[in-house]
CSV table of N, CA and C in Angstrom, one decimal:
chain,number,residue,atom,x,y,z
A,1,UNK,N,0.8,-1.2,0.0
A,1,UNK,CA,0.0,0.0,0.0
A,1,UNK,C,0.9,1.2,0.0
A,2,UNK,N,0.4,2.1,-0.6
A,2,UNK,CA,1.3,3.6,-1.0
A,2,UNK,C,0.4,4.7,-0.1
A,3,UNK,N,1.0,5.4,0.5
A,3,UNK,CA,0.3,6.7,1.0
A,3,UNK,C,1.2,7.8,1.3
A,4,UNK,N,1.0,9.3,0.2
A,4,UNK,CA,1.9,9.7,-0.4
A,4,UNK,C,3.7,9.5,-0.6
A,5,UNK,N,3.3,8.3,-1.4
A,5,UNK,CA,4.4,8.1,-2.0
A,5,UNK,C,5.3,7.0,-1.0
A,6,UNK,N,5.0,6.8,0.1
A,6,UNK,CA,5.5,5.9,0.9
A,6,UNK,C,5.0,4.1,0.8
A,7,UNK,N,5.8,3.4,0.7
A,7,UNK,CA,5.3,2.1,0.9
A,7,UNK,C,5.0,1.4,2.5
A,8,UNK,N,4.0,1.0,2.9
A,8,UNK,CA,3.8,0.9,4.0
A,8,UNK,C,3.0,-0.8,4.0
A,9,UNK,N,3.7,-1.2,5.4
A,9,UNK,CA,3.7,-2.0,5.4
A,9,UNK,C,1.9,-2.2,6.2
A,10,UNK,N,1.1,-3.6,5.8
A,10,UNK,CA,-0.5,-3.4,5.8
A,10,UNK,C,-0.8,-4.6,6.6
A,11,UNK,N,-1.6,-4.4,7.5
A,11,UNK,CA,-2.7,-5.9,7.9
A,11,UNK,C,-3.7,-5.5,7.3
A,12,UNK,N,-4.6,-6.6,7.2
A,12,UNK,CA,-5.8,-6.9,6.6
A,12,UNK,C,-6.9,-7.3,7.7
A,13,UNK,N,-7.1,-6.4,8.5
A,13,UNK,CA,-8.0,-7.7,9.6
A,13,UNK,C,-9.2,-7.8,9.6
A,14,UNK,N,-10.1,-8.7,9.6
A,14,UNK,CA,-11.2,-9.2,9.2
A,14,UNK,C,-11.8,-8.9,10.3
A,15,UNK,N,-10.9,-8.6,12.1
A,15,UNK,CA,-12.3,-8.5,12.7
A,15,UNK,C,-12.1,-7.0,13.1
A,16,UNK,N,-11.4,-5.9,12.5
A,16,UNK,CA,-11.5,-4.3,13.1
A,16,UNK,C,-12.3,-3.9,12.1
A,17,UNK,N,-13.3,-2.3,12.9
A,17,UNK,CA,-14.3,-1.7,12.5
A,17,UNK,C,-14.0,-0.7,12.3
A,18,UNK,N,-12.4,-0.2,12.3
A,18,UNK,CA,-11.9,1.0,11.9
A,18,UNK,C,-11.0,0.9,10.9
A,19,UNK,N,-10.0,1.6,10.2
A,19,UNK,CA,-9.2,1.5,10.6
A,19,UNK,C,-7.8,2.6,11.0
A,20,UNK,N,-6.9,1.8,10.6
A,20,UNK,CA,-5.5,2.7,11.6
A,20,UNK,C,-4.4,2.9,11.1
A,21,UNK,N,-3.7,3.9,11.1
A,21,UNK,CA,-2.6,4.1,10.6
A,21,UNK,C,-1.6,4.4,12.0
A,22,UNK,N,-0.1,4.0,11.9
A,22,UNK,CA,0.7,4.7,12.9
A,22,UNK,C,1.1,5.5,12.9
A,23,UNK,N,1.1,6.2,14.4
A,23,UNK,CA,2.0,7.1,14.6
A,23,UNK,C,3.0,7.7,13.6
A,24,UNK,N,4.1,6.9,13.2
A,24,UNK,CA,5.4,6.9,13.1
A,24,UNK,C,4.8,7.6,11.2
A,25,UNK,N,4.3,6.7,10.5
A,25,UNK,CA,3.4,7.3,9.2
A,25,UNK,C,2.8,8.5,9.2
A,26,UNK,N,2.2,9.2,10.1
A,26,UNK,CA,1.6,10.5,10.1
A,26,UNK,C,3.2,11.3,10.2
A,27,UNK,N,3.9,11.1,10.3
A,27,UNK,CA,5.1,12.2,10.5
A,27,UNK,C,5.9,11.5,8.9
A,28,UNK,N,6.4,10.5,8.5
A,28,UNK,CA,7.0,10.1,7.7
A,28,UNK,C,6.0,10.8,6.0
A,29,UNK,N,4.3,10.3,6.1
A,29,UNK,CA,3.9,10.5,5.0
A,29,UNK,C,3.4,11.9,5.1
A,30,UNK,N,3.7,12.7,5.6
A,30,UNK,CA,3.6,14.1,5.9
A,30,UNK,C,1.9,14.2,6.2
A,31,UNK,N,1.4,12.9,6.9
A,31,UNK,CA,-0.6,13.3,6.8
A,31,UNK,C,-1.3,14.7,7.7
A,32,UNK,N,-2.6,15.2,7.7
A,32,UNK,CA,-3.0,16.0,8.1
A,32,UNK,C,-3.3,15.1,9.4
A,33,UNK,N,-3.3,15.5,10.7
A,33,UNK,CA,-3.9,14.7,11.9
A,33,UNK,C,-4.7,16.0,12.3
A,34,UNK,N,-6.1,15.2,12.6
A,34,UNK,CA,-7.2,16.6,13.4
A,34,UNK,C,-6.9,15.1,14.6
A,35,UNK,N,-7.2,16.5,15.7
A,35,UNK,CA,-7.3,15.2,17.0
A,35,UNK,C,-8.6,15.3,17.3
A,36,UNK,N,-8.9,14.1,17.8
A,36,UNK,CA,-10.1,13.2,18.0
A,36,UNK,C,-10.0,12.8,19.5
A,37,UNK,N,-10.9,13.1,20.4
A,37,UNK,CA,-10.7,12.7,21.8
A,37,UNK,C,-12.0,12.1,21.6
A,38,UNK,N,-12.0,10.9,22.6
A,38,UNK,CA,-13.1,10.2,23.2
A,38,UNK,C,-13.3,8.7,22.9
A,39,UNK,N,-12.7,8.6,21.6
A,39,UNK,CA,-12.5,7.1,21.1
A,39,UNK,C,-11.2,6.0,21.5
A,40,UNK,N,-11.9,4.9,22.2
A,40,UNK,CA,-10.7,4.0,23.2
A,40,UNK,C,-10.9,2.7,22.5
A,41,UNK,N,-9.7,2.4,21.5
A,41,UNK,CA,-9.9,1.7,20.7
A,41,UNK,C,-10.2,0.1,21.7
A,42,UNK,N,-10.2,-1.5,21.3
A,42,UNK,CA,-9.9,-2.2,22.1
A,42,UNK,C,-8.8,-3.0,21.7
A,43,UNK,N,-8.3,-3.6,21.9
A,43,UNK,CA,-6.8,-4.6,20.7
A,43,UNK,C,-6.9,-5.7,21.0
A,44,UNK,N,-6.3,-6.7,20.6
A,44,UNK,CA,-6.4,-7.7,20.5
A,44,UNK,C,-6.3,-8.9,21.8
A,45,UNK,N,-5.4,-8.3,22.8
A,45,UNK,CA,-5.4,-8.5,24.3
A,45,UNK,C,-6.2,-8.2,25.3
A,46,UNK,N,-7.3,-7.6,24.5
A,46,UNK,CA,-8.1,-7.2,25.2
A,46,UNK,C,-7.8,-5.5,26.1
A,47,UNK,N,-6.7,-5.3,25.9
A,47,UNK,CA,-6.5,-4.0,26.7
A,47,UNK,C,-7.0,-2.6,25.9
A,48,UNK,N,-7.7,-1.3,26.5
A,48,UNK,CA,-8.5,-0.6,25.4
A,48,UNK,C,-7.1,0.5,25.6
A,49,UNK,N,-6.8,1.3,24.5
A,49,UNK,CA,-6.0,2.2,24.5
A,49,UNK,C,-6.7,3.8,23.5
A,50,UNK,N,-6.2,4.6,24.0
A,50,UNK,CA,-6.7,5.9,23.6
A,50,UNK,C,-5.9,6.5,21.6
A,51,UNK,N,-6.3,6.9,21.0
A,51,UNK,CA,-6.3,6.9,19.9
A,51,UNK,C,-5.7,8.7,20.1
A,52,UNK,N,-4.7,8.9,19.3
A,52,UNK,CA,-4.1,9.9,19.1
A,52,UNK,C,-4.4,11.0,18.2
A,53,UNK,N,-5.6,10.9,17.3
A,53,UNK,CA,-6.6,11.5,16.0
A,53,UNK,C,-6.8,10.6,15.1
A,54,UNK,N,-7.1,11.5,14.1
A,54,UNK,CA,-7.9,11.0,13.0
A,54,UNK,C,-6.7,11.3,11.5
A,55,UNK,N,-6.6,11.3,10.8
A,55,UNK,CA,-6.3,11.2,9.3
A,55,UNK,C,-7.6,10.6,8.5
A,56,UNK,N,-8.4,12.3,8.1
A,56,UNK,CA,-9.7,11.7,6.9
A,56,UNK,C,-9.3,11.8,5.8
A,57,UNK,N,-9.9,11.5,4.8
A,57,UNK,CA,-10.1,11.7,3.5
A,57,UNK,C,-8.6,11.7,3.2
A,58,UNK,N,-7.9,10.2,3.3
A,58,UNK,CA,-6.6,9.6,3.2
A,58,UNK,C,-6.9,8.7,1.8
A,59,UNK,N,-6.0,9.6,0.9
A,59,UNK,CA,-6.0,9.2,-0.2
A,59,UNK,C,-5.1,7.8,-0.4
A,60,UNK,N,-5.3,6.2,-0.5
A,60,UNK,CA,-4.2,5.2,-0.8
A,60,UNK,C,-4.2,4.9,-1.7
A,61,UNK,N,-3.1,3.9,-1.7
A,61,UNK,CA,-2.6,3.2,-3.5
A,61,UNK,C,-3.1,1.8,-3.1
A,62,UNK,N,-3.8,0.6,-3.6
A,62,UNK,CA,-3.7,-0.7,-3.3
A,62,UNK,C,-3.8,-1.6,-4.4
A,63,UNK,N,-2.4,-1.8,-5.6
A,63,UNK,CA,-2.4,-3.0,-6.2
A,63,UNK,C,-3.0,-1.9,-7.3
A,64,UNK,N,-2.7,-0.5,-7.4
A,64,UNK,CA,-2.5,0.4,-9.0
A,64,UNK,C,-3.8,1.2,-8.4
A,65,UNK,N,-4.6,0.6,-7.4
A,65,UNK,CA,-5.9,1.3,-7.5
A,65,UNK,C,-6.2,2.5,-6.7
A,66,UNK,N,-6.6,3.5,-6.6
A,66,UNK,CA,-7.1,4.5,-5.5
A,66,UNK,C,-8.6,4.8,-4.3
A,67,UNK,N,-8.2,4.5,-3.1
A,67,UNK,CA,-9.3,4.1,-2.5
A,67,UNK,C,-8.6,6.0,-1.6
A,68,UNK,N,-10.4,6.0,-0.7
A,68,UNK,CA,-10.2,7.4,0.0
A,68,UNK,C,-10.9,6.9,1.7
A,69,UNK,N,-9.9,6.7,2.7
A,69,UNK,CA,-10.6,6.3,3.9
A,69,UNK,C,-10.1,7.0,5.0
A,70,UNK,N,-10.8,7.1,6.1
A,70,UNK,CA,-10.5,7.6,7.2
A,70,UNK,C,-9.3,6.6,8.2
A,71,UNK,N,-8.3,7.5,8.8
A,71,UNK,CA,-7.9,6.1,9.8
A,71,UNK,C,-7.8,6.9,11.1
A,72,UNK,N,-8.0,6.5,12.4
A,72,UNK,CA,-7.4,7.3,13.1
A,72,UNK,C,-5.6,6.3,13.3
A,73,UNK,N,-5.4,7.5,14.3
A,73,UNK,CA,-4.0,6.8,15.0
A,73,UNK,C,-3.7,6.3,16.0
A,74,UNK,N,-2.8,5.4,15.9
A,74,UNK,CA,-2.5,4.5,16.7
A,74,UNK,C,-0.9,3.9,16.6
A,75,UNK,N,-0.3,3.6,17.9
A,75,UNK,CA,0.9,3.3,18.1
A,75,UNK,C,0.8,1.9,17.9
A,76,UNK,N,1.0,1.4,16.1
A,76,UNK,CA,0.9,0.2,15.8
A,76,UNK,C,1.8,-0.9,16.1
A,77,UNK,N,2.8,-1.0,16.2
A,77,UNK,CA,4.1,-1.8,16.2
A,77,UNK,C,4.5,-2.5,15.3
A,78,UNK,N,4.3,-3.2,14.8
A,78,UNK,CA,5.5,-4.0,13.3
A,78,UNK,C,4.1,-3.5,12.2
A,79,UNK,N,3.0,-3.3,12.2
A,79,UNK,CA,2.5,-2.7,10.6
A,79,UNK,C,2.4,-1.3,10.9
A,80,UNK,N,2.1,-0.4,9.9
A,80,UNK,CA,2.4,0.6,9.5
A,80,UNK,C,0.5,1.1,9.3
A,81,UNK,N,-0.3,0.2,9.0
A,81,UNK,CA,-1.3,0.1,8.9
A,81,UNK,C,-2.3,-0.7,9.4
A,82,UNK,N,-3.6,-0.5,9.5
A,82,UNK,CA,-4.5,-1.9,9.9
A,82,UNK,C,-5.5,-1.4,9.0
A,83,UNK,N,-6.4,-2.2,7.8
A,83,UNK,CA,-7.2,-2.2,7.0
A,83,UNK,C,-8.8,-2.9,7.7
A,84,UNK,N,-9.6,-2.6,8.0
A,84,UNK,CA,-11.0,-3.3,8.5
A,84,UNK,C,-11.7,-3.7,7.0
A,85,UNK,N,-12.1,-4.9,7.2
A,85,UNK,CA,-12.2,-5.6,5.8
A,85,UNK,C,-13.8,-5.5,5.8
């Protein structure tokens, strides 16, 4: 997946209702972040953690094609992304 011009590494997960971009991507792909308070995402350990904003109307690349989705943020660890399928 491309997001300006960056290659970023992607999950696919079949069970998230959002999804998420990291941290570390909003500073590297230069994105707009509005912050977003009140949304406590939950993860996969069950532990709920607080979400750092939003990145809307995020223009991506997937496989030549162009899709336009919201992600908020999140301190992801080894992906760069999480896709909700």
């Amino acid at each position: 997946m491309i997001i300006n011009g960056c290659s970023l590494l992607v999950l696919h997960d079949i069970g998230s209702t959002h999804n998420f971009v990291g941290t570390a991507v909003v500073e590297q792909a230069s994105l707009l972040l509005q912050h977003h308070s009140g949304l406590r995402i939950a993860v996969a350990n069950g532990d709920r953690v607080d979400n750092h904003g939003c990145c809307r109307d995020l223009d991506i690349t997937i496989g030549g094609e162009l899709f336009r989705i919201d992600c908020y943020v999140l301190a992801l660890g080894s992906y760069d992304v999480v896709l909700d399928v």
